[in-house]
Amino acid sequence: MSVQSITKRPFGEQIAGASLEDFWHPVAHVSEVGDQPKAFTLLGERLVLLRDAEGVVAFQDLCIHRGVALSLGSVENGRLSCAYHGWTYDRTGACVHIPQLGEGAPIPRKARIVKYQAVEKYDLVWVALNEPKWDIPQWPDGMWEDPSFRSHAILPKVWKANAGRAAENAADLSHLNHVHKDYIPLHDGPVIHRHEVAPTEYGLTSVYQDAGVIWEWQIHAPFTVIAKKTGLPAADPAGSAADGQPVPVMCWAAFHSPIDEHHTRIFYASSRNHSLDMSDADFDGELIQLVFDQDQVIVESQRPEHIPVELREELHLKVPDAIAMGYRQLLGKLSKVGPYLP
Ligand code: FES
Ligand code: CO
C-alpha cells in the first residue's frame, strides 16, 4: 500500500488568506442539542444551538435588543424567545414578536439575530462562522454510511489546551509506547519506522505499518486527525481474507473544536467492520476515555500553549516527528488565524 495519489491541488497551495472561521468545526454531539436552547462557544464566539422540526439551528448567543444570552431563553412554538423581554425569533433569525408592542405593530427590520450554518454529520453538529471554503472532513471509503460497518461518536472531552497542540497529540506515534504503553502501544515497539508524509487536498497523509496492520493517517486542516487501521491479509494467510471474509478495518477520528485559544472540545468517533456484536463502549468507548485522560495531563502542560509553527522552535526528530513537522508546516501556511495559532 502506498500513500494515496494526489489528484487535486495540495491543501497548502489553496489556503492563502484563509481564517479558521472559513472552516466547518464540530461544536456538539447530536445528543447535546435538543428542542431548548443551549450555549456553546466556537473560536471565542458564543453560540446558541437548538433543534426544531427542520433540524439543527445555530445563532449568535446574543439578543439584538439588550445583548442578553439567548441560551437563557426558551423555545415556544418552534421560536426562540429571549429571557429578558421576550422578543421572539424564527429560524431565520428574524424577530417575529415583541410583547411590549401592541398587536399588529410593525417590528423593526433591524430586529434580527445572526444565524450561522449548521449541519449534522458523524453524530456531531458542525457550525461554520463564515461561508465555509472547505467541506467537512470526509470519512474514508464511505465507512460511516456503510451498513456493514458499525459507527459511533462519543461525548466530547474539554481540555485546557490549544486545538493545534491537541490535534498534533492525536497524530503523534512516538508517545504510544510511552504514555499509552498499557493500552494502545505500537506492536513493533517504540522505535518509529520511516514513513513518508505526503500533502493532500485536505492536509496531509502518511502510511505506517506496524506488525500485522497498516495505519493510514490523515490530518485534515485545521484540526481533524483520522486513522484507518487495516489488517494485513499476508500476516494471517489462513485467516479471514482467505475464506472470502472482509479484511478487518477500523477507522477512528479525533475532531478538535477550538472553543477559544486555550480550550478545546475533543470529539472521538469510530467505524469498524468487525466485533459487530460488541457494544461500542466495550469496543473502544471506555478505552478511549482512559487514553484521553492520559493525554490530557500531557497536552495541558505544554508550553507555550500555542503550537509553534516555525520548525526552528522546539526540537524535532526527522523520522519519529515526521507527521508533526508536516502538520506544523501546514498550520504555518494558514494566515489570519488570530490568536488561536501563532
Ligand atoms: Fe432580549 Fe430584551 S434583551 S428581549
Ligand atoms: Co495519546
Coordinates of C-alpha atoms and ligand atoms in Angstrom, one line a residue:
M1 CA 0.0 0.0 0.0
S2 CA 1.4 3.4 -0.8
V3 CA 0.4 6.9 0.1
Q4 CA -2.8 7.7 -1.8
S5 CA -2.3 9.6 -5.1
I6 CA -2.9 13.3 -5.0
T7 CA -5.5 14.3 -7.5
K8 CA -6.2 17.8 -6.5
R9 CA -4.0 20.7 -5.5
P10 CA -2.4 20.2 -2.1
F11 CA -4.1 22.0 0.7
G12 CA -1.1 24.1 1.4
E13 CA -1.5 25.8 -2.0
Q14 CA -5.2 26.6 -1.6
I15 CA -5.3 28.5 1.6
A16 CA -3.9 31.9 1.1
G17 CA -5.8 34.3 3.3
A18 CA -7.9 31.6 4.9
S19 CA -9.0 32.1 8.5
L20 CA -10.3 29.5 11.0
E21 CA -13.8 30.9 10.6
D22 CA -13.7 29.7 6.9
F23 CA -13.9 26.0 8.1
W24 CA -16.6 23.8 9.4
H25 CA -16.0 22.9 13.1
P26 CA -17.7 20.4 15.2
V27 CA -19.4 22.1 18.2
A28 CA -21.6 19.5 19.8
H29 CA -22.5 15.8 19.9
V30 CA -26.0 15.4 18.5
S31 CA -27.3 14.3 21.9
E32 CA -26.3 17.6 23.4
V33 CA -28.7 19.6 21.2
G34 CA -32.4 19.4 21.9
D35 CA -35.5 21.4 21.5
Q36 CA -34.5 24.0 24.1
P37 CA -31.6 26.5 23.5
K38 CA -28.1 25.5 24.7
A39 CA -24.9 27.6 24.8
F40 CA -21.6 26.6 23.1
T41 CA -18.5 28.5 22.2
L42 CA -16.6 28.3 18.9
L43 CA -13.5 30.4 18.3
G44 CA -14.5 32.7 21.1
E45 CA -17.9 33.3 19.6
R46 CA -20.8 32.4 21.9
L47 CA -23.4 30.3 20.1
V48 CA -26.8 29.1 20.9
L49 CA -27.9 25.8 19.3
L50 CA -31.3 24.1 19.2
R51 CA -33.2 21.6 17.1
D52 CA -36.6 22.3 15.6
A53 CA -38.7 20.3 13.2
E54 CA -36.4 21.0 10.3
G55 CA -33.1 20.3 12.0
V56 CA -30.4 22.0 14.0
V57 CA -30.1 25.8 14.1
A58 CA -27.2 27.9 15.3
F59 CA -27.4 31.6 16.2
Q60 CA -25.0 34.0 17.8
D61 CA -25.9 33.8 21.5
L62 CA -26.9 37.5 21.7
C63 CA -30.2 39.2 21.7
I64 CA -30.2 42.2 19.4
H65 CA -32.3 44.2 22.0
R66 CA -30.0 44.3 25.1
G67 CA -27.3 41.7 24.4
V68 CA -28.7 39.1 26.7
A69 CA -27.6 35.5 26.0
L70 CA -30.4 33.8 24.1
S71 CA -29.4 30.4 25.6
L72 CA -31.1 31.7 28.8
G73 CA -34.4 31.8 26.8
S74 CA -36.8 29.2 25.7
V75 CA -38.4 27.8 22.6
E76 CA -42.1 28.2 22.3
N77 CA -44.0 27.0 19.2
G78 CA -40.7 26.4 17.5
R79 CA -39.4 30.0 18.1
L80 CA -36.6 31.2 20.3
S81 CA -37.8 33.7 22.9
C82 CA -35.4 35.9 24.9
A83 CA -35.4 35.5 28.7
Y84 CA -35.2 39.3 29.3
H85 CA -38.2 40.9 27.5
G86 CA -39.5 38.0 25.4
W87 CA -38.5 39.2 21.9
T88 CA -39.1 36.1 19.8
Y89 CA -37.1 35.0 16.7
D90 CA -37.9 32.5 14.0
R91 CA -35.4 30.0 12.5
T92 CA -34.1 32.6 10.0
G93 CA -33.2 34.9 12.9
A94 CA -35.9 37.4 12.2
C95 CA -37.7 38.9 15.2
V96 CA -41.4 38.0 14.8
H97 CA -42.8 39.1 18.2
I98 CA -42.2 41.9 20.7
P99 CA -44.5 41.5 23.6
Q100 CA -44.2 45.2 24.5
L101 CA -45.6 46.3 21.2
G102 CA -49.3 46.1 20.5
E103 CA -50.9 43.5 18.2
G104 CA -50.1 44.4 14.6
A105 CA -47.5 47.0 15.4
P106 CA -44.6 46.8 12.9
I107 CA -41.4 45.1 14.1
P108 CA -38.2 47.0 13.2
R109 CA -36.5 45.4 10.2
K110 CA -33.2 45.5 12.1
A111 CA -34.6 43.3 14.8
R112 CA -32.8 40.1 13.8
I113 CA -30.1 37.9 15.2
V114 CA -27.0 36.5 13.5
K115 CA -27.6 33.0 12.1
Y116 CA -24.8 30.5 11.3
Q117 CA -24.8 27.5 9.0
A118 CA -25.2 24.2 11.0
V119 CA -25.4 20.6 9.9
E120 CA -25.2 17.2 11.5
K121 CA -22.5 14.7 10.4
Y122 CA -20.9 11.8 12.1
D123 CA -23.3 12.2 15.0
L124 CA -21.9 15.7 15.6
V125 CA -23.2 19.2 15.0
W126 CA -20.9 21.2 12.8
V127 CA -21.0 25.0 12.5
A128 CA -19.4 27.4 10.1
L129 CA -19.0 31.0 11.2
N130 CA -18.2 32.3 7.7
E131 CA -19.3 30.8 4.4
P132 CA -17.2 27.6 4.5
K133 CA -14.4 27.3 1.9
W134 CA -13.9 23.6 2.5
D135 CA -16.1 20.6 3.2
I136 CA -16.4 18.8 6.5
P137 CA -13.6 16.2 6.6
Q138 CA -14.6 13.1 4.6
W139 CA -14.7 9.8 6.4
P140 CA -12.5 7.3 4.5
D141 CA -14.2 5.0 2.0
G142 CA -17.8 5.9 3.0
M143 CA -17.5 3.7 6.0
W144 CA -19.7 5.9 8.2
E145 CA -22.7 5.3 6.0
D146 CA -21.8 1.7 5.1
P147 CA -24.2 -0.7 6.7
S148 CA -21.5 -3.4 7.0
F149 CA -19.7 -1.1 9.4
R150 CA -20.7 -0.1 13.0
S151 CA -20.0 3.5 13.7
H152 CA -20.4 5.8 16.7
A153 CA -19.2 9.0 18.3
I154 CA -18.7 9.6 22.0
L155 CA -19.5 12.7 24.1
P156 CA -16.7 15.3 23.9
K157 CA -13.9 16.0 26.4
V158 CA -12.8 19.5 27.1
W159 CA -9.1 20.2 27.5
K160 CA -7.5 23.4 28.7
A161 CA -5.3 23.3 25.7
N162 CA -4.9 24.8 22.2
A163 CA -6.5 22.9 19.4
G164 CA -3.3 22.6 17.4
R165 CA -1.5 21.1 20.4
A166 CA -4.3 18.6 20.9
A167 CA -4.6 17.6 17.3
E168 CA -0.8 17.1 17.0
N169 CA -1.0 14.8 20.0
A170 CA -3.7 12.7 18.3
A171 CA -1.3 12.1 15.4
D172 CA 1.8 11.5 17.5
L173 CA 3.2 8.0 17.0
S174 CA 6.1 8.4 19.4
H175 CA 4.1 8.7 22.6
L176 CA 2.0 5.5 22.1
N177 CA 4.6 3.2 23.7
H178 CA 5.2 5.6 26.5
V179 CA 2.1 7.4 27.6
H180 CA -0.3 4.6 26.5
K181 CA 2.1 1.6 26.8
D182 CA -0.6 -0.4 28.7
Y183 CA -3.4 0.4 26.3
I184 CA -2.5 1.1 22.7
P185 CA 1.2 0.5 22.1
L186 CA 2.7 0.0 18.7
H187 CA 3.3 -3.7 18.4
D188 CA 6.7 -3.3 16.8
G189 CA 8.0 -1.4 19.9
P190 CA 9.0 2.2 20.5
V191 CA 11.3 2.7 17.5
I192 CA 9.4 4.5 14.8
H193 CA 9.9 3.2 11.2
R194 CA 10.5 5.6 8.4
H195 CA 7.1 6.8 6.9
E196 CA 6.5 9.1 4.1
V197 CA 4.3 12.2 4.7
A198 CA 2.6 13.5 1.6
P199 CA 0.5 16.6 1.1
T200 CA -3.1 16.1 0.0
E201 CA -6.0 18.4 -1.0
Y202 CA -7.3 18.2 2.6
G203 CA -4.0 18.4 4.5
L204 CA -1.5 15.5 4.7
T205 CA -1.4 11.8 4.9
S206 CA 1.1 9.1 5.9
V207 CA 1.0 5.3 5.9
Y208 CA 2.6 3.4 8.8
Q209 CA 3.0 -0.3 9.0
D210 CA 3.1 -1.9 12.5
A211 CA 3.3 -5.6 12.8
G212 CA 0.2 -7.1 11.2
V213 CA -1.6 -3.8 10.5
I214 CA -1.4 -0.8 8.2
W215 CA -2.3 2.6 9.6
E216 CA -3.3 5.3 7.2
W217 CA -3.1 8.6 8.9
Q218 CA -4.8 11.7 7.6
I219 CA -4.7 15.2 9.0
H220 CA -7.5 17.4 7.7
A221 CA -6.8 21.1 8.2
P222 CA -7.1 22.6 10.6
F223 CA -7.7 20.2 13.5
T224 CA -9.0 16.8 12.4
V225 CA -7.0 13.6 12.7
I226 CA -8.2 10.4 11.1
A227 CA -6.5 7.0 11.4
K228 CA -7.6 4.0 9.4
K229 CA -6.4 0.6 10.5
T230 CA -6.4 -2.3 8.1
G231 CA -5.5 -5.9 9.0
L232 CA -2.8 -7.3 6.7
P233 CA -4.1 -10.5 4.9
A234 CA -0.5 -11.6 4.4
A235 CA 0.1 -11.6 8.1
D236 CA -2.7 -14.2 8.6
P237 CA -2.8 -16.3 5.4
A238 CA -5.2 -18.8 7.0
G239 CA -7.4 -16.1 8.4
S240 CA -10.4 -14.1 7.3
A241 CA -9.1 -12.8 3.9
A242 CA -8.5 -16.3 2.7
D243 CA -12.1 -17.5 3.2
G244 CA -13.7 -14.6 1.5
Q245 CA -14.5 -12.6 4.6
P246 CA -13.8 -8.9 4.5
V247 CA -10.4 -7.8 5.8
P248 CA -10.9 -6.3 9.3
V249 CA -10.9 -2.5 9.1
M250 CA -11.3 0.1 11.8
C251 CA -11.1 3.8 11.5
W252 CA -11.1 6.4 14.2
A253 CA -11.2 10.2 14.1
A254 CA -10.4 12.9 16.6
F255 CA -12.1 16.2 15.8
H256 CA -10.8 19.2 17.8
S257 CA -13.1 22.1 18.2
P258 CA -11.4 25.3 19.2
I259 CA -13.6 26.8 22.0
D260 CA -11.0 29.6 22.3
E261 CA -7.3 29.8 22.1
H262 CA -6.9 28.0 25.4
H263 CA -9.7 25.4 25.4
T264 CA -10.6 22.6 23.0
R265 CA -13.6 20.3 22.8
I266 CA -12.4 16.9 21.5
F267 CA -14.8 14.5 19.8
Y268 CA -13.9 10.9 19.1
A269 CA -15.7 8.7 16.5
S270 CA -15.0 5.3 15.0
S271 CA -16.2 2.8 12.4
R272 CA -15.5 -0.9 12.3
N273 CA -16.4 -3.9 10.2
H274 CA -15.6 -6.5 12.9
S275 CA -16.5 -7.1 16.5
L276 CA -20.0 -6.0 15.5
D277 CA -21.7 -7.8 18.3
M278 CA -19.6 -5.9 20.9
S279 CA -21.1 -2.8 22.4
D280 CA -19.5 0.5 21.4
A281 CA -18.5 1.1 25.0
D282 CA -16.7 -2.3 25.2
F283 CA -15.1 -2.0 21.8
D284 CA -13.4 1.4 22.2
G285 CA -15.6 3.8 24.1
E286 CA -14.3 3.1 27.6
L287 CA -10.7 2.6 26.4
I288 CA -10.7 6.0 24.7
Q289 CA -11.8 7.7 27.9
L290 CA -8.8 6.3 29.6
V291 CA -6.4 7.2 26.7
F292 CA -7.8 10.7 26.5
D293 CA -7.3 11.2 30.3
Q294 CA -3.6 10.1 29.9
D295 CA -3.1 12.6 27.0
Q296 CA -4.9 15.4 28.8
V297 CA -2.3 16.0 31.5
I298 CA 0.5 15.8 29.0
V299 CA -1.0 18.3 26.5
E300 CA -2.4 20.7 29.1
S301 CA 1.2 21.0 30.5
Q302 CA 2.7 22.0 27.1
R303 CA 4.3 25.5 26.9
P304 CA 4.0 27.6 25.0
E305 CA 0.3 26.8 24.9
H306 CA 0.1 27.7 21.3
I307 CA 1.6 25.2 18.9
P308 CA 4.8 26.6 17.4
V309 CA 4.5 26.5 13.6
E310 CA 8.1 27.5 12.8
L311 CA 10.2 24.4 12.8
R312 CA 13.1 26.2 14.4
E313 CA 11.1 26.4 17.5
E314 CA 11.2 23.2 19.6
L315 CA 13.3 20.2 18.6
H316 CA 12.2 17.6 16.0
L317 CA 13.4 14.1 15.2
K318 CA 13.3 13.6 11.4
V319 CA 11.6 10.2 11.4
P320 CA 9.6 9.9 14.6
D321 CA 8.3 13.5 14.3
A322 CA 7.7 13.5 10.5
I323 CA 3.9 13.8 10.8
A324 CA 4.1 16.6 13.4
M325 CA 6.6 18.5 11.3
G326 CA 4.3 18.3 8.3
Y327 CA 1.3 19.4 10.4
R328 CA 3.2 22.4 11.8
Q329 CA 4.2 23.5 8.3
L330 CA 0.6 23.1 7.2
L331 CA -0.7 25.3 10.0
G332 CA 2.0 27.8 9.3
K333 CA 0.5 28.4 5.9
L334 CA -2.8 29.4 7.4
S335 CA -2.9 33.1 7.7
K336 CA -5.4 35.3 9.5
V337 CA -5.8 32.8 12.3
G338 CA -5.7 35.4 15.0
P339 CA -4.6 34.4 18.5
Y340 CA -5.5 30.7 18.0
L341 CA -2.3 29.8 16.4
P342 CA 1.0 31.8 16.4
Ligands
FES1 FE1 -33.6 40.2 24.7 FE2 -34.6 42.5 25.7 S1 -32.6 41.7 25.8 S2 -35.7 40.9 24.6
CO2 CO -2.4 9.8 23.1

